[in-house]
CSV table of C-alpha atoms and ligand atoms in Angstrom, one decimal:
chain,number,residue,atom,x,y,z
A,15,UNK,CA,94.2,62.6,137.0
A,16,UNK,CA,94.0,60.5,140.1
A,17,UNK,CA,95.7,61.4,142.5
A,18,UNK,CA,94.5,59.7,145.5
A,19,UNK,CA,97.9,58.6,147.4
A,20,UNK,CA,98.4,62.0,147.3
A,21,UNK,CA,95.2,64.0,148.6
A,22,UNK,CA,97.0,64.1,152.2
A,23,UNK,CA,99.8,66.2,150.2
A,24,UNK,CA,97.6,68.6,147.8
A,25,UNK,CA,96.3,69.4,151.0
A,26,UNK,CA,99.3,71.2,151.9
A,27,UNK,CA,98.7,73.7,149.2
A,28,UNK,CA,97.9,77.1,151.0
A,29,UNK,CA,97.9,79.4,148.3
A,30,UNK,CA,94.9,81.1,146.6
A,31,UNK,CA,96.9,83.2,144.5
A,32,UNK,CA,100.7,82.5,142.9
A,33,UNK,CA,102.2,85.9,142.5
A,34,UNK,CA,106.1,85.3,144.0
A,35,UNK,CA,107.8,82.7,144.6
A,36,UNK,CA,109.4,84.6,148.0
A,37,UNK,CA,105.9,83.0,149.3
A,38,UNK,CA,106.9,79.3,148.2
A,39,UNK,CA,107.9,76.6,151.0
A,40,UNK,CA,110.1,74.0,150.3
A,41,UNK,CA,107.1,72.0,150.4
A,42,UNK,CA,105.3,73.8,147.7
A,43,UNK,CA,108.2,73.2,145.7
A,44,UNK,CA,107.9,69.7,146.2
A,45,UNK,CA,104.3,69.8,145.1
A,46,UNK,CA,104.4,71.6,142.3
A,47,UNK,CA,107.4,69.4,141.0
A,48,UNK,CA,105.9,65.7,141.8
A,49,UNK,CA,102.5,67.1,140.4
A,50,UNK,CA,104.7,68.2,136.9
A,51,UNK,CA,106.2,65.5,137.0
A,52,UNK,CA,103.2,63.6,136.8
A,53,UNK,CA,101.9,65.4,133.7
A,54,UNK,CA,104.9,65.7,132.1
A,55,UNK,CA,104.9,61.6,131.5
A,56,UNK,CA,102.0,61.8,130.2
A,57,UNK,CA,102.0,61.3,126.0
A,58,UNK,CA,101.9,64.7,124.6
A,59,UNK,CA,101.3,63.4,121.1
A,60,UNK,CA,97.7,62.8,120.5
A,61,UNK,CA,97.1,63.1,124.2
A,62,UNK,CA,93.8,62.3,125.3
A,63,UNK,CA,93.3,65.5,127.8
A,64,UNK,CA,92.7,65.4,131.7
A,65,UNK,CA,89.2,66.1,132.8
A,66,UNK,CA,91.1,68.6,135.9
A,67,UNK,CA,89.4,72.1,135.3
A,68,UNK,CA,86.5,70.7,132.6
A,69,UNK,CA,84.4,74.0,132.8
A,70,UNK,CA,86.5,76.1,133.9
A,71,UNK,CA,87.8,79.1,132.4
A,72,UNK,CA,91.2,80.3,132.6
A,73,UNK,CA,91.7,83.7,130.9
A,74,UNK,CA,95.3,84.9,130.1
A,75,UNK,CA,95.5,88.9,129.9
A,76,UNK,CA,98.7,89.4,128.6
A,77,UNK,CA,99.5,93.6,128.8
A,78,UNK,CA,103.3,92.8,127.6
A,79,UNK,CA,104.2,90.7,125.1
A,80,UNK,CA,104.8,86.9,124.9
A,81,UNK,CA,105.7,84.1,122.7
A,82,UNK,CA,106.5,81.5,125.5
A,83,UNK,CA,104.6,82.0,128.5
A,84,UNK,CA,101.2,82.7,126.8
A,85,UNK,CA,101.4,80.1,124.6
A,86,UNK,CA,102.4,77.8,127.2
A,87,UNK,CA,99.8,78.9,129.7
A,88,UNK,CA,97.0,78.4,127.0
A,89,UNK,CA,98.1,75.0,125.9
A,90,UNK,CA,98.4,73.9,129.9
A,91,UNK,CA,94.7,74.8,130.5
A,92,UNK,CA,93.5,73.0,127.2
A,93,UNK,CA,95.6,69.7,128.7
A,94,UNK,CA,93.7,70.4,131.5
A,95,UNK,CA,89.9,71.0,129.5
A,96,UNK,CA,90.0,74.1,130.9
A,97,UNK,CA,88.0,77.3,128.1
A,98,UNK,CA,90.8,79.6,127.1
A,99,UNK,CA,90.0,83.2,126.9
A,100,UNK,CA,92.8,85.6,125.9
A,101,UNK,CA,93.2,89.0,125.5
A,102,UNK,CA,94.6,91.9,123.5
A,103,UNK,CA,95.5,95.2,124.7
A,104,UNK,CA,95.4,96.8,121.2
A,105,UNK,CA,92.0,95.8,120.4
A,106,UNK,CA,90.5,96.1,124.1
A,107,UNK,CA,88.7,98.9,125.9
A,108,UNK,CA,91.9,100.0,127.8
A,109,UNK,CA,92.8,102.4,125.0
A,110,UNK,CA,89.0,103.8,126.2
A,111,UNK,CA,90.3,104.1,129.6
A,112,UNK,CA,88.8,101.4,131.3
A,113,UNK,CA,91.3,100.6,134.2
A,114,UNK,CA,92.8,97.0,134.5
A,115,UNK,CA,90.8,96.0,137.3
A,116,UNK,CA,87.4,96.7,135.9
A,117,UNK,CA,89.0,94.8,132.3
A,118,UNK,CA,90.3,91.5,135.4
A,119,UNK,CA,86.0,91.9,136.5
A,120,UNK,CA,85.4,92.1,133.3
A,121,UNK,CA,86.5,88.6,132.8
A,122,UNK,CA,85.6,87.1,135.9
A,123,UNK,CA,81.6,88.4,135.3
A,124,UNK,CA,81.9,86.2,132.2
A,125,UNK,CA,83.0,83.5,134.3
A,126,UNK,CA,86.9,83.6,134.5
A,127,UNK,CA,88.1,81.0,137.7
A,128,UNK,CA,91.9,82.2,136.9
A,129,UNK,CA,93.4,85.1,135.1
A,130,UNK,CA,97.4,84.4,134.6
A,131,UNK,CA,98.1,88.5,134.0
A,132,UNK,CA,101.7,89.6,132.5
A,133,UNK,CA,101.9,93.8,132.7
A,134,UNK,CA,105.4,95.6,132.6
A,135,UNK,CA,104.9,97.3,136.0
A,136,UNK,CA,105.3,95.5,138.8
A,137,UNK,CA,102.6,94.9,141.3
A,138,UNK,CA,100.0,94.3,138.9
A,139,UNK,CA,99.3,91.1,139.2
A,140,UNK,CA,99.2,91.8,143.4
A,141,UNK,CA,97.0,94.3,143.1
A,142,UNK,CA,94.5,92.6,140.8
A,143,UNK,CA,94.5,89.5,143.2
A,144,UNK,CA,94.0,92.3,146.3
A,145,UNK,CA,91.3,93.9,144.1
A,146,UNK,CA,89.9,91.2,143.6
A,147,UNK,CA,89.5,89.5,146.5
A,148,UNK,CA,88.4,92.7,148.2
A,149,UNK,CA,85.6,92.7,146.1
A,150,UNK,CA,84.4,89.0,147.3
A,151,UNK,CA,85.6,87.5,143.9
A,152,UNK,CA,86.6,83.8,144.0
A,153,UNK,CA,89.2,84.1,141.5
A,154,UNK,CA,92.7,82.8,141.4
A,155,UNK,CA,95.3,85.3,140.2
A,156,UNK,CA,98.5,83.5,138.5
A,157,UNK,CA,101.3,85.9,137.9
A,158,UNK,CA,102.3,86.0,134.1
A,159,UNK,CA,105.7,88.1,134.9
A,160,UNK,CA,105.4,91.9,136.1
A,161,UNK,CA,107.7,94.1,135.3
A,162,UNK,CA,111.4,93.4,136.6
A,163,UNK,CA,110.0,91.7,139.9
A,164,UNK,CA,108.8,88.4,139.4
A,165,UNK,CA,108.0,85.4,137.0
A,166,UNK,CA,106.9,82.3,139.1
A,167,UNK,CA,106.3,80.1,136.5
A,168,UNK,CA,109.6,80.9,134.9
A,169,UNK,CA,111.7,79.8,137.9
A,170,UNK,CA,109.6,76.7,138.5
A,171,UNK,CA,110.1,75.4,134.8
A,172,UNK,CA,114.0,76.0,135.4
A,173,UNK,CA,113.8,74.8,138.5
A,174,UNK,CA,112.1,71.7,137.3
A,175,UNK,CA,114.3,71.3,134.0
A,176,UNK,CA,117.8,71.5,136.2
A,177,UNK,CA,116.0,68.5,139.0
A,178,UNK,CA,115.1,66.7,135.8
A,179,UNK,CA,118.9,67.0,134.8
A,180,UNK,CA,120.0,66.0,137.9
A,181,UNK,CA,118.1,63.6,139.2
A,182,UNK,CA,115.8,62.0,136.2
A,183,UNK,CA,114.2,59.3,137.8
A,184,UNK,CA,113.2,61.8,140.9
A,185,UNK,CA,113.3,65.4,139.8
A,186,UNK,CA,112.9,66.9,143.5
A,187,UNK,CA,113.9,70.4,145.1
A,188,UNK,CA,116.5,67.6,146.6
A,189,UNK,CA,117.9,67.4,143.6
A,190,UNK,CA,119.7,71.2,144.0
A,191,UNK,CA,120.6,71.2,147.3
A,192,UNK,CA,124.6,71.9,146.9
A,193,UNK,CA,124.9,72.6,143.5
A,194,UNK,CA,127.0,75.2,141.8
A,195,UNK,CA,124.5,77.1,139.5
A,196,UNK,CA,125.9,80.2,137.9
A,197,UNK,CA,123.4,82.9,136.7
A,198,UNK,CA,125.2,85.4,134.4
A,199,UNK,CA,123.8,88.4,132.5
A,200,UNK,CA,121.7,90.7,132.9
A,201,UNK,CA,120.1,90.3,136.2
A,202,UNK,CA,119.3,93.9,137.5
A,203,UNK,CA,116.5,94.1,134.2
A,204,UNK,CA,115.5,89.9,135.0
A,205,UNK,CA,112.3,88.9,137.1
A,206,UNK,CA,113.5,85.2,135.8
A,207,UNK,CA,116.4,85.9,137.6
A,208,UNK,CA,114.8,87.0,140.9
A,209,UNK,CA,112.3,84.6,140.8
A,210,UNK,CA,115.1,81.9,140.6
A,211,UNK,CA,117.0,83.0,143.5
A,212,UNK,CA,113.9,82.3,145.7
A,213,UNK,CA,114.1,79.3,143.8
A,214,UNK,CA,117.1,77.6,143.9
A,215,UNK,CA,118.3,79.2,147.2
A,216,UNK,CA,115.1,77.6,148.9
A,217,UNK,CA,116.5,74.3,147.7
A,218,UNK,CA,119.5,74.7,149.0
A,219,UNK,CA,121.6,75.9,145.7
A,220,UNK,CA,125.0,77.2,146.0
A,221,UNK,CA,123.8,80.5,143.9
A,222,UNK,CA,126.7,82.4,141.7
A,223,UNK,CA,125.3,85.8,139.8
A,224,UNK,CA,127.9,86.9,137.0
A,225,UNK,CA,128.0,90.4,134.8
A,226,UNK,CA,129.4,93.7,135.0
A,227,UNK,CA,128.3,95.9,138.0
A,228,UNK,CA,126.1,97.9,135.5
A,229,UNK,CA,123.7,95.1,134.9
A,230,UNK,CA,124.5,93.1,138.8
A,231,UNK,CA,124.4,95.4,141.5
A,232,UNK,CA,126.2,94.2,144.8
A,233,UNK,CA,123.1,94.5,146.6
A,234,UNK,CA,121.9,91.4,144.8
A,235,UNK,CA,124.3,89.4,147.5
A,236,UNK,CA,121.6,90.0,149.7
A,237,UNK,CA,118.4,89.6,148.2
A,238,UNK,CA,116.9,87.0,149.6
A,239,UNK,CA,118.0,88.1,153.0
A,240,UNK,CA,114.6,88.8,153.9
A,241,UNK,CA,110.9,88.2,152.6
A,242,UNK,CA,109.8,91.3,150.4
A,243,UNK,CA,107.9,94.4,151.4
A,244,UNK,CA,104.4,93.1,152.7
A,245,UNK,CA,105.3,89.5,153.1
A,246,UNK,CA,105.8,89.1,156.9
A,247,UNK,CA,108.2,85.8,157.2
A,248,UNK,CA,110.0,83.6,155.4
A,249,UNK,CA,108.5,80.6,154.6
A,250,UNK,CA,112.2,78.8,154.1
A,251,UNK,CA,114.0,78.4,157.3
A,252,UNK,CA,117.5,77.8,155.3
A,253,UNK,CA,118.5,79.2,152.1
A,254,UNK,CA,121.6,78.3,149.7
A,255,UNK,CA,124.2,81.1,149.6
A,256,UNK,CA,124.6,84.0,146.8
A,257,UNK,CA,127.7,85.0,145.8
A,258,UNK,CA,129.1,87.4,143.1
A,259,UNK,CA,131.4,87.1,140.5
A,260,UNK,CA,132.5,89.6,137.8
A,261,UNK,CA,134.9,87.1,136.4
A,262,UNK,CA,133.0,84.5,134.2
A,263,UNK,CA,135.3,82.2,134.0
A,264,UNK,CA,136.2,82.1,137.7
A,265,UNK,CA,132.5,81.4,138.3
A,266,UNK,CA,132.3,78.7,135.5
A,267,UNK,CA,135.1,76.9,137.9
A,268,UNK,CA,133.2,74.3,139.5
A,269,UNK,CA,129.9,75.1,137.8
A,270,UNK,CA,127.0,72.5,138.4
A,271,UNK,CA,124.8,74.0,135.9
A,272,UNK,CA,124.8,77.8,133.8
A,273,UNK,CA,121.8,80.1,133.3
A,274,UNK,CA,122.2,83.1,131.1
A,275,UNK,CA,119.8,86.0,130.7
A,276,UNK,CA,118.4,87.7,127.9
A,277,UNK,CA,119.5,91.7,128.2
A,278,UNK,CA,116.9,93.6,128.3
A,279,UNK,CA,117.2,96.2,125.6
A,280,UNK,CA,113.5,97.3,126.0
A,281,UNK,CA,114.0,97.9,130.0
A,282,UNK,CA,117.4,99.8,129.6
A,283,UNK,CA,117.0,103.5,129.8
A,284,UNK,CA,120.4,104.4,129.9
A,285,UNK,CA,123.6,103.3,128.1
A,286,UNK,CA,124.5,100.9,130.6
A,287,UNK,CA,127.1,98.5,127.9
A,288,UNK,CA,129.7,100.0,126.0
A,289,UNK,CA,129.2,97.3,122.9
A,290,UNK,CA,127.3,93.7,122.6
A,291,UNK,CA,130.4,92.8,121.1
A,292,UNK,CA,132.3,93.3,124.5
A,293,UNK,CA,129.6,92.0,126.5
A,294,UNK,CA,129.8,88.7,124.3
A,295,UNK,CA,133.7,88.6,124.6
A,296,UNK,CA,133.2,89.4,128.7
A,297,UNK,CA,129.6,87.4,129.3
A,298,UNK,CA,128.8,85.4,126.2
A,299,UNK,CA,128.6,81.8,126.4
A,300,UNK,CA,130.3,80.1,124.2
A,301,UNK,CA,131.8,75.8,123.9
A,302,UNK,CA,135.3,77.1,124.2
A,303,UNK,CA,134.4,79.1,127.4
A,304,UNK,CA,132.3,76.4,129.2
A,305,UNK,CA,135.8,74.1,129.3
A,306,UNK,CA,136.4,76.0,132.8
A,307,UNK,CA,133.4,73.6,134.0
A,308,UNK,CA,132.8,69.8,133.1
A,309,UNK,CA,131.2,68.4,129.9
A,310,UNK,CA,128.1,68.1,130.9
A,311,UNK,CA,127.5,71.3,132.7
A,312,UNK,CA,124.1,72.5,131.0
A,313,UNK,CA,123.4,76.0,129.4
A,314,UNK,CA,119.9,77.4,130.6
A,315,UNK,CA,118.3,80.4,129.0
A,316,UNK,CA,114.8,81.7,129.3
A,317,UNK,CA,114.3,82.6,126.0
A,318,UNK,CA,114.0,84.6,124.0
A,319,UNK,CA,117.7,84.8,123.1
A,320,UNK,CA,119.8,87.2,121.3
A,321,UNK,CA,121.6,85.0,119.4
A,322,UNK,CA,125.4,85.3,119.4
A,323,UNK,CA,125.2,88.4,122.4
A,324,UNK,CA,124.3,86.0,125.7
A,325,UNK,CA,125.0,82.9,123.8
A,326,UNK,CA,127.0,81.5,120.6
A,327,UNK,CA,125.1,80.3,118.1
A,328,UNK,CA,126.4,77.1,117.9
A,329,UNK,CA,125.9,76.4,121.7
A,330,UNK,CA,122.2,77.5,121.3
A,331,UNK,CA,121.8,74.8,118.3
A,332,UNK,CA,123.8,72.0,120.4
A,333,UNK,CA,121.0,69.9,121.9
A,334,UNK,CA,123.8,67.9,124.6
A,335,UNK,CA,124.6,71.2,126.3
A,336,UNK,CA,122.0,73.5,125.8
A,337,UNK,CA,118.3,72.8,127.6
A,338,UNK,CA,116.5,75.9,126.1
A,339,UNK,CA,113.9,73.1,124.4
A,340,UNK,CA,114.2,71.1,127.1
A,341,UNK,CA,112.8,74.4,129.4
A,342,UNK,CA,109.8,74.7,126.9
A,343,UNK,CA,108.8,72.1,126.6
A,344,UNK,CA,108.6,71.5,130.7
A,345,UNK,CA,107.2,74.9,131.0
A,346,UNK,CA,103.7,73.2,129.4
A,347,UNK,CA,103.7,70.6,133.1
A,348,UNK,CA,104.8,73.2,135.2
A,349,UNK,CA,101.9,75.5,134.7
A,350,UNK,CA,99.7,72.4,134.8
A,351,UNK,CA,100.2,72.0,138.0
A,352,UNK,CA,100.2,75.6,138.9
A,353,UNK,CA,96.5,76.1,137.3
A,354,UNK,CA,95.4,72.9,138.7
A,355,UNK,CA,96.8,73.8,142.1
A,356,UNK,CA,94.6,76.9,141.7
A,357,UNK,CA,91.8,75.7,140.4
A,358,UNK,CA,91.2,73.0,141.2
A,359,UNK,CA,92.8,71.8,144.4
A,360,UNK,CA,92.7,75.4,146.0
A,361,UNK,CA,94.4,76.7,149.1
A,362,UNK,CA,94.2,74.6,152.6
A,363,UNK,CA,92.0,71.6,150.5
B,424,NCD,C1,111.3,86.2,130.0
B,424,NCD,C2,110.3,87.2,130.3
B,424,NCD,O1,109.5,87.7,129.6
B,424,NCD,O2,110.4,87.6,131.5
B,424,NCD,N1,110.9,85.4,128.9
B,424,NCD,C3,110.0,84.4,129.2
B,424,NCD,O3,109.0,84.5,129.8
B,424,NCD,N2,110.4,83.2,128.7
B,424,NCD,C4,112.6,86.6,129.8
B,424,NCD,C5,112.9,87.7,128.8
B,424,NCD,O4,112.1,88.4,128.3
B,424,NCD,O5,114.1,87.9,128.6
């Protein structure tokens, strides 16, 4: 890719590592979008691939499972010429007790510049990239999704899809700033949804969170009030608001754009819904319950989706409201530009 008008701007990137989007500038997200952007118009059919990360290797070590993200990751790096390495906890030494930062050295002695790492506790891809970097390694950590606290890529490929929605010829963070976007499910269980919030109250989104109080604590009102544990500032100086709603279809009122969320069956360890019948009637999206907002109000959903619970059927198979391809297929740009932020342009270039 040449990208010489814009050296002066890659040299803004500051990050070695991309593990929560709490650490993203506005600027960053302007970065990472134009640079998507970019490889997103490039032909994907028969694509001749960039020369970016030509002997590199990327190596995705994926402790949870994925159909998306992996996938997505893997076909980024190959655009890119990057080697692909991935991994497989069933057949790996873990189940010999090898801990998961001697399995991340593992791969970086055979010459891994990235590890994207997905585990279901959260922290683990931190304390990898801590590990890591203690230990003198010149590896970039890319966080895959950890547990319920955070999924980078995830809210920059939403993040991207709704700019691209609102604003096609210049899909910027400008692009959100005032919009109505309602986020309703399960977000207590969601590190999509929390990595969203950074998001799209960075760019100056009007932020609505929707469910029962079981699955949408109150405290979620404030959860962007202030950086995270070990994170001394904020690198936004003013963020959209977050409001609640238990009612969805007083939050559909006005709507801009609707983002549902998977629930998390696996993560639940209580009973916290009496039916997913109720929970449709109450939460479920459906074409007769999107009149409260405008036609062309879109339906997000990070995949995958329990068809007929967060969403109808119907409005999941209706390409004019619902962007869930749309989000795939930008997720392929967006970690484009994440891996060759990373590894190629590198922090302070
Ligand atoms: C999400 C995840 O794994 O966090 N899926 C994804 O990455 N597209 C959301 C989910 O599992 O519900």
């Amino acid at each position: 890719m040449r990208h010489n008008s814009s050296n002066s701007v890659l040299s803004g990137w500051t990050h070695r590592h991309v593990l929560d989007l709490a650490a993203f500038s506005l600027e960053d997200y302007f970065l990472v979008l134009e640079l998507a952007q970019r490889f997103r118009a490039l032909p994907v059919a028969g694509a001749r691939k960039l020369p970016a990360l030509q002997g590199r290797l990327v190596a995705t070590l994926f402790f949870e499972p994925s159909t998306r993200t992996r996938s997505s990751f893997e076909l980024a790096a190959k655009r890119l010429s990057a080697d692909v390495q991935s991994f497989s906890p069933a057949s790996s030494s873990l189940s010999k007790g090898e801990s998961l930062l001697d399995t991340a050295r593992t791969y970086v002695a055979m010459g891994a510049d990235l590890l994207v790492v997905r585990h279901r506790c959260a922290g683990v891809p931190a304390s990898l990239a801590q590990g890591l970097d203690g230990s003198g390694e010149r590896v970039a950590v890319l966080n895959g999704g950890d547990g319920l606290h955070s999924h980078p890529s995830q809210g920059l490929l939403d993040l991207f899809t709704l700019a691209r929605h609102f604003a096609p010829s210049a899909p910027t963070p400008a692009a959100l700033a005032g919009r109505r976007i309602v986020i309703v499910g399960d977000v207590l269980h969601s590190r999509v949804a929390r990595s969203n919030l950074w998001a799209l109250t960075a760019c100056g989104a009007d932020v609505v969170l929707c469910g029962p109080t079981t699955l949408l604590p109150e405290a979620f009102a404030d959860f962007v009030a202030a950086p995270p544990p070990g994170q001394d500032r904020d690198p936004v100086a003013a963020r959209g608001p977050i409001t609640i709603s238990r009612d969805l279809d007083q939050a559909l009122a006005g709507a801009d754009a609707v983002m549902t969320l998977r629930l998390q069956k696996e993560r639940m360890h209580q009973h916290l819904l009496t039916s997913l019948e109720a929970y449709h009637r109450s939460y479920g999206l459906t074409h007769a319950r999107l009149k409260a907002c405008g036609d062309g109000v879109p339906v997000l959903h990070p995949g995958p989706v329990n068809r007929g619970v967060e969403l109808a059927g119907a409005l999941l198979d209706d390409p004019d409201r619902c962007l869930v391809e749309e989000q795939v297929r930008n997720g392929i740009p967006i970690r484009m530009a994440l891996l060759y932020l990373l590894a190629a342009v590198g922090p302070g270039a």
